[in-house]
mmCIF file with all atom_site columns, C-alpha atoms in Angstrom:
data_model
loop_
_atom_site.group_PDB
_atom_site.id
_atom_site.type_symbol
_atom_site.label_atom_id
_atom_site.label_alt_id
_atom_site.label_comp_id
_atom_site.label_asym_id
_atom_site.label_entity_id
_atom_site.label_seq_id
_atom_site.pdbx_PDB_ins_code
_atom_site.Cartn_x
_atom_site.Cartn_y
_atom_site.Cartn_z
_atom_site.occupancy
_atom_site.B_iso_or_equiv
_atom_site.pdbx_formal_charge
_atom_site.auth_seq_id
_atom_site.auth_comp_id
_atom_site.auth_asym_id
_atom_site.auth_atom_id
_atom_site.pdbx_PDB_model_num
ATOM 1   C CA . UNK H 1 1   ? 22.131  20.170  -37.105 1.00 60.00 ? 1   UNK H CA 1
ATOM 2   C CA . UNK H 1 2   ? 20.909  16.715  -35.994 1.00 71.00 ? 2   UNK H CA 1
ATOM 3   C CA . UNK H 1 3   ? 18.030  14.875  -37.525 1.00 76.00 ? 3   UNK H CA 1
ATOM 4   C CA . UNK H 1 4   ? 15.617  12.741  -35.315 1.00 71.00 ? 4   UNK H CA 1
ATOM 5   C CA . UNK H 1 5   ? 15.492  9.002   -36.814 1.00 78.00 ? 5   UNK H CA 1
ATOM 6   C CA . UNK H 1 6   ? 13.032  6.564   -36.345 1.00 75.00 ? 6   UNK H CA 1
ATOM 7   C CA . UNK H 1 7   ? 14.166  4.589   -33.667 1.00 81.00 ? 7   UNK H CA 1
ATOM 8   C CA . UNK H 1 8   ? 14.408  7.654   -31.348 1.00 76.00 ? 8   UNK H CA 1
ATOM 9   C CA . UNK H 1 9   ? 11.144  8.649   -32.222 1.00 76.00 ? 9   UNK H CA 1
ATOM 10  C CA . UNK H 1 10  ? 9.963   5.255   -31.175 1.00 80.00 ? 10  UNK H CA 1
ATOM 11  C CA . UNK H 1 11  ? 11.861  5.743   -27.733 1.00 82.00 ? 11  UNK H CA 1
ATOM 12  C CA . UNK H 1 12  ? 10.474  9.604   -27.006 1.00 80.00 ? 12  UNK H CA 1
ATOM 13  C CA . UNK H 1 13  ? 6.986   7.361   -27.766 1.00 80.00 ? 13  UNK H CA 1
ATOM 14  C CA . UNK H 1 14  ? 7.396   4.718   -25.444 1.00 83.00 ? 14  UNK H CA 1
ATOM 15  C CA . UNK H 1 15  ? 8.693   6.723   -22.567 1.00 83.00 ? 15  UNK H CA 1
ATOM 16  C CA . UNK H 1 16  ? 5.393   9.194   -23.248 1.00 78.00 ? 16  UNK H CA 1
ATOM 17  C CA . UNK H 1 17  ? 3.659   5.785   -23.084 1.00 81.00 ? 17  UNK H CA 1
ATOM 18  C CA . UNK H 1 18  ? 4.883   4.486   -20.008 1.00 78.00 ? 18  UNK H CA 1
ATOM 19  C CA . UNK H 1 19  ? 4.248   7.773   -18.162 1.00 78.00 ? 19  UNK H CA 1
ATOM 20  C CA . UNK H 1 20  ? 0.578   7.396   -19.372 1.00 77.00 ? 20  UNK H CA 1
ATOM 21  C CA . UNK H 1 21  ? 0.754   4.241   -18.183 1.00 72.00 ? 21  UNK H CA 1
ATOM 22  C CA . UNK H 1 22  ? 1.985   4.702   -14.655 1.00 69.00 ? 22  UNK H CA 1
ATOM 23  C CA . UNK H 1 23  ? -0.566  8.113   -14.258 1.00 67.00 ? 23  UNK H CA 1
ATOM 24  C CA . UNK H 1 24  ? -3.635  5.735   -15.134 1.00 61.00 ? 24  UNK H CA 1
ATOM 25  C CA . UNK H 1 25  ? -2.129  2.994   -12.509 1.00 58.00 ? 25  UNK H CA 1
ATOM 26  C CA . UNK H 1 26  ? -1.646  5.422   -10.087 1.00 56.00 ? 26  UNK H CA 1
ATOM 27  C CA . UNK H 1 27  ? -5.525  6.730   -10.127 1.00 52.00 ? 27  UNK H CA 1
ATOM 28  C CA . UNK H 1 28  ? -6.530  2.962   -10.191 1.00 50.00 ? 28  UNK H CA 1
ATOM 29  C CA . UNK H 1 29  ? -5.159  3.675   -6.111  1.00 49.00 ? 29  UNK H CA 1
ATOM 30  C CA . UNK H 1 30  ? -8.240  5.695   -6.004  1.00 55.00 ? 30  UNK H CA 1
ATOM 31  C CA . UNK H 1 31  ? -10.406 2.882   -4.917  1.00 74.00 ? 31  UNK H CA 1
ATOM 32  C CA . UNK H 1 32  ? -8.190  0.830   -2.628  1.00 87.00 ? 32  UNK H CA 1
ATOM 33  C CA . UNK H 1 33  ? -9.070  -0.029  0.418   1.00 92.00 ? 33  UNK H CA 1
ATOM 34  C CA . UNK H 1 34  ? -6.849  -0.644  3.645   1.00 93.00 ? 34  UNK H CA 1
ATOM 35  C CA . UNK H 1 35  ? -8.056  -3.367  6.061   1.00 94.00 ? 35  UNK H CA 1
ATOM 36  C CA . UNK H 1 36  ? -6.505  -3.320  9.682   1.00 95.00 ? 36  UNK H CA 1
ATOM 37  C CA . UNK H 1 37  ? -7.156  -6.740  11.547  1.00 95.00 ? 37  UNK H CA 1
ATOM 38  C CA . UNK H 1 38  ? -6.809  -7.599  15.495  1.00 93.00 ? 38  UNK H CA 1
ATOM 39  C CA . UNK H 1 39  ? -7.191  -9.863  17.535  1.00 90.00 ? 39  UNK H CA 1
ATOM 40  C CA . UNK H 1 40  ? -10.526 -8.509  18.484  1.00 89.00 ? 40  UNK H CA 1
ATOM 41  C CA . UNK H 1 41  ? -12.023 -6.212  15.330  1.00 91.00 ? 41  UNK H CA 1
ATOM 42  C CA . UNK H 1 42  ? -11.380 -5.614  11.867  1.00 94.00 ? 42  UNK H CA 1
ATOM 43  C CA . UNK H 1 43  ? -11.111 -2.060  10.233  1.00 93.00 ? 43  UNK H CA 1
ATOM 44  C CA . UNK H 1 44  ? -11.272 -0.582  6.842   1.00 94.00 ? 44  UNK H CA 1
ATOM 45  C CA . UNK H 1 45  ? -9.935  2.820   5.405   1.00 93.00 ? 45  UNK H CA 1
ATOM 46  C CA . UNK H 1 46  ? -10.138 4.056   1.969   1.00 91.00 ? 46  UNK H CA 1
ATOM 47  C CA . UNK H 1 47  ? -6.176  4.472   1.001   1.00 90.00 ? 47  UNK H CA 1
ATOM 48  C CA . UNK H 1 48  ? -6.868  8.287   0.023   1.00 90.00 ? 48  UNK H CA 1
ATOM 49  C CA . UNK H 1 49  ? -7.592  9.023   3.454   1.00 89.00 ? 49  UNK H CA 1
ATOM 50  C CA . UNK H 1 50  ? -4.337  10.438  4.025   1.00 93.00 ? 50  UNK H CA 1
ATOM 51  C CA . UNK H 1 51  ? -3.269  10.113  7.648   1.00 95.00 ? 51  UNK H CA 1
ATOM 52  C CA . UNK H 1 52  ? -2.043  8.815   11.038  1.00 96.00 ? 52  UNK H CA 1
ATOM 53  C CA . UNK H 1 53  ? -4.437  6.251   12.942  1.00 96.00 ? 53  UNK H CA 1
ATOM 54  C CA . UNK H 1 54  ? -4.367  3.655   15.577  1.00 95.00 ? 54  UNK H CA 1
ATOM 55  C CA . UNK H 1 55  ? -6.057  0.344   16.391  1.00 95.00 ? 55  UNK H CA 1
ATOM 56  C CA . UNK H 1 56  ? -5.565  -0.781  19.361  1.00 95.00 ? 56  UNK H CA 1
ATOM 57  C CA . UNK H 1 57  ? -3.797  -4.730  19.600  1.00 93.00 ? 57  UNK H CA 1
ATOM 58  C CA . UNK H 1 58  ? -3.210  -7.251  22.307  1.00 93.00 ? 58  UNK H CA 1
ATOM 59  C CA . UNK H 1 59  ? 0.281   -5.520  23.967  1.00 94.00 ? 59  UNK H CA 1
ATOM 60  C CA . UNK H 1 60  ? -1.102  -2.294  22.774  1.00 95.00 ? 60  UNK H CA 1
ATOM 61  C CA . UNK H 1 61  ? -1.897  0.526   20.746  1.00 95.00 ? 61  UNK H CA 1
ATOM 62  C CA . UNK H 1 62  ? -0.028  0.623   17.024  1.00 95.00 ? 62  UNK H CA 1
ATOM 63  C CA . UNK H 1 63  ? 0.121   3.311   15.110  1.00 96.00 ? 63  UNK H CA 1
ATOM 64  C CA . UNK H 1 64  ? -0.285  3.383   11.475  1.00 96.00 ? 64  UNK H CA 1
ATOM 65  C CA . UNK H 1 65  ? 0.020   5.942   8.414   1.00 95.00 ? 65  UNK H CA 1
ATOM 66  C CA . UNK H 1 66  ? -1.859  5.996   5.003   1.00 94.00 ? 66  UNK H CA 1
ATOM 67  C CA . UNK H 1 67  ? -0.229  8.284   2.552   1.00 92.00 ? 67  UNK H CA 1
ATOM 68  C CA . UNK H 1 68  ? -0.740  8.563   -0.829  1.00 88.00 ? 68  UNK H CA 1
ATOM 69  C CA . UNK H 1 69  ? -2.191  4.991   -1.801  1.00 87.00 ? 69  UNK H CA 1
ATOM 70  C CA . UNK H 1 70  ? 0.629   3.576   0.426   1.00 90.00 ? 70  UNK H CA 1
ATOM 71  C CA . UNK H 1 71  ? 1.161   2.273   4.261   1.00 93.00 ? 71  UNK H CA 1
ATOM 72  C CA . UNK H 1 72  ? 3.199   1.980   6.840   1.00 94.00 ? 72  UNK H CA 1
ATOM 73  C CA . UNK H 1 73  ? 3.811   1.232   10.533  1.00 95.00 ? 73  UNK H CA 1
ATOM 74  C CA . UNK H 1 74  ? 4.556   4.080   12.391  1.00 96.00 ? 74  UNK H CA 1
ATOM 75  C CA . UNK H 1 75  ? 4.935   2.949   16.263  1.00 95.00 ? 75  UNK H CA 1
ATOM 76  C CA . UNK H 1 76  ? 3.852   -0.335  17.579  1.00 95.00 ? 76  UNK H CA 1
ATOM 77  C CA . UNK H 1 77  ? 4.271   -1.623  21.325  1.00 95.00 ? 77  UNK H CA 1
ATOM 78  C CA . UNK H 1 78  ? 6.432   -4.620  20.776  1.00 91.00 ? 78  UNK H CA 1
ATOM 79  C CA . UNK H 1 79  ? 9.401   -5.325  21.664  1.00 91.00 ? 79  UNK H CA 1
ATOM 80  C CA . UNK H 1 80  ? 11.604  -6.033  18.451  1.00 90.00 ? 80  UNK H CA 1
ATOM 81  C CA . UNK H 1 81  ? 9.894   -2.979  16.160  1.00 91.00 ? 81  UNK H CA 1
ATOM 82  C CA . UNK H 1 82  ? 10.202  -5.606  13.280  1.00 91.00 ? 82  UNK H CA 1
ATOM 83  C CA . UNK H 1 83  ? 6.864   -4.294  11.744  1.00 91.00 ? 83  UNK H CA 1
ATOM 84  C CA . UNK H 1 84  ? 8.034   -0.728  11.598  1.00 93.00 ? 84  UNK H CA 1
ATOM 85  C CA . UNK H 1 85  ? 11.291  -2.027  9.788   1.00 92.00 ? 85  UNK H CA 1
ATOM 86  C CA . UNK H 1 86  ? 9.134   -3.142  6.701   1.00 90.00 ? 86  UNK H CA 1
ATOM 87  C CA . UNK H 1 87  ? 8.689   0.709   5.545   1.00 90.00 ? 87  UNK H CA 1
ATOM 88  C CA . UNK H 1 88  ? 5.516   1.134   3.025   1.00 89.00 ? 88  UNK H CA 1
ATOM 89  C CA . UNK H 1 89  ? 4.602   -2.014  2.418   1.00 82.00 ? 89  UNK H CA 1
ATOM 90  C CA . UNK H 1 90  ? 1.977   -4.041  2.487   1.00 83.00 ? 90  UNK H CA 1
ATOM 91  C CA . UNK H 1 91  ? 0.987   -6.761  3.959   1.00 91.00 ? 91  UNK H CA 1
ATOM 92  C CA . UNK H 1 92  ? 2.597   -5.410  7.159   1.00 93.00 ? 92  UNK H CA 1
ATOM 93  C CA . UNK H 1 93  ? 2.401   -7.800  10.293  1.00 93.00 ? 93  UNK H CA 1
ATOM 94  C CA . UNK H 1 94  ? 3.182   -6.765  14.140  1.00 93.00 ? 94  UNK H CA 1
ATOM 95  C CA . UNK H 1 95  ? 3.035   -10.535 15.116  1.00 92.00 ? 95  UNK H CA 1
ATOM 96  C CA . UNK H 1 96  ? 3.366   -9.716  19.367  1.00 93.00 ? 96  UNK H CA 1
ATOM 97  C CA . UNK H 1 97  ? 0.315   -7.601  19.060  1.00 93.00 ? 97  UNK H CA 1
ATOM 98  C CA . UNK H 1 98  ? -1.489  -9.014  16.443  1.00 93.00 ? 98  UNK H CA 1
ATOM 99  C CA . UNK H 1 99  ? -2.383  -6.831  14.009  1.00 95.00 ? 99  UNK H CA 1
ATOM 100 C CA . UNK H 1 100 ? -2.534  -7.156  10.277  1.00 94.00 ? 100 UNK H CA 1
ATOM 101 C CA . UNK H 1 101 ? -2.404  -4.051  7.956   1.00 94.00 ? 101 UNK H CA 1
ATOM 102 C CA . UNK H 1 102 ? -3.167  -4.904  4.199   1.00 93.00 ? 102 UNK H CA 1
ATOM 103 C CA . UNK H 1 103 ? -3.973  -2.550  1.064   1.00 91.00 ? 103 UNK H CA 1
ATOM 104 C CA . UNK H 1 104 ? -6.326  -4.506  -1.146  1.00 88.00 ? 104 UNK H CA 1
ATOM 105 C CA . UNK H 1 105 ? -6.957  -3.084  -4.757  1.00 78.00 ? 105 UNK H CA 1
ATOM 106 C CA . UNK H 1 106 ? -11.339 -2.782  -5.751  1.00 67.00 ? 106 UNK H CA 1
ATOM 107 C CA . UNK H 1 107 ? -11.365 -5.829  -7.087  1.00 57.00 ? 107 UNK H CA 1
ATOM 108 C CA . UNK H 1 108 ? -8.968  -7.987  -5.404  1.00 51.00 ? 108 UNK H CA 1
ATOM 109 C CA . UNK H 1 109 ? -10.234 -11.027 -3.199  1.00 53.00 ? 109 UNK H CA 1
ATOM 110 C CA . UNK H 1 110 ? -8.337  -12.138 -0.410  1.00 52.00 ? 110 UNK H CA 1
ATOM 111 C CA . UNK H 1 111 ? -8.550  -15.819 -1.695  1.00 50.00 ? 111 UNK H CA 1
ATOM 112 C CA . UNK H 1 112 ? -6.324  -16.643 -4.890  1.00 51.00 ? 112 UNK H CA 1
ATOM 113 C CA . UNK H 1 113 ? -8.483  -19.345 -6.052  1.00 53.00 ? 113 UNK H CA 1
ATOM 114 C CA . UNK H 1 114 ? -11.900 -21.669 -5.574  1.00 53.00 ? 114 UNK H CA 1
ATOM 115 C CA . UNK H 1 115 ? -12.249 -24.910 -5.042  1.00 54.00 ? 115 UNK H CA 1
ATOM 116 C CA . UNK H 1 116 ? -15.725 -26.948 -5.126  1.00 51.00 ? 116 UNK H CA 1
#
């Protein structure tokens, strides 16, 4: 019969921990928000609307999907299908038809600092 010691008692904790801490992270997703911009609008979807949409860019019409917090380019009318390469990811640029996809945390600015 094998006895627990300390130190794995101190590992079971800080794996139960970590989980913990990776559940609250994960409902933090709750509030982001995913901005799509063109050449001619800008968009904004809540990243728990799960789904498949399109904006329409400068060659064309691309194709986007939200899923679970997380983004990707599905289909995209250029020529090199670099953007639909960079899997769920974020930001994700289609440079030929101009169009910007970025998941932005509540909270989050898009500039990193101020100057006066």
């Amino acid at each position: 019969m094998k006895i627990f010691r300390p130190l794995d008692f101190l590992i079971i904790l800080s794996a139960l921990a970590l989980g913990i801490f990776l559940t609250v992270k994960k409902a933090s997703h709750s509030s982001a928000k995913v901005h799509v911009h063109t050449e001619d609008s800008e968009y904004e979807y809540s990243a728990k609307a799960n789904g498949i949409y399109e904006v329409q860019g400068t060659l064309g019409k691309t194709r986007f999907e939200i899923k679970d917090g997380r983004i990707r380019i599905i289909d995209s009318p250029c020529p090199n299908k670099i953007c639909i390469h960079q899997g769920w990811d974020s930001p994700l640029v289609c440079l030929p038809n101009n169009v910007i996809i970025t998941l932005e945390e509540e909270g989050e600015s898009e500039f990193d600092a101020f100057a006066d």
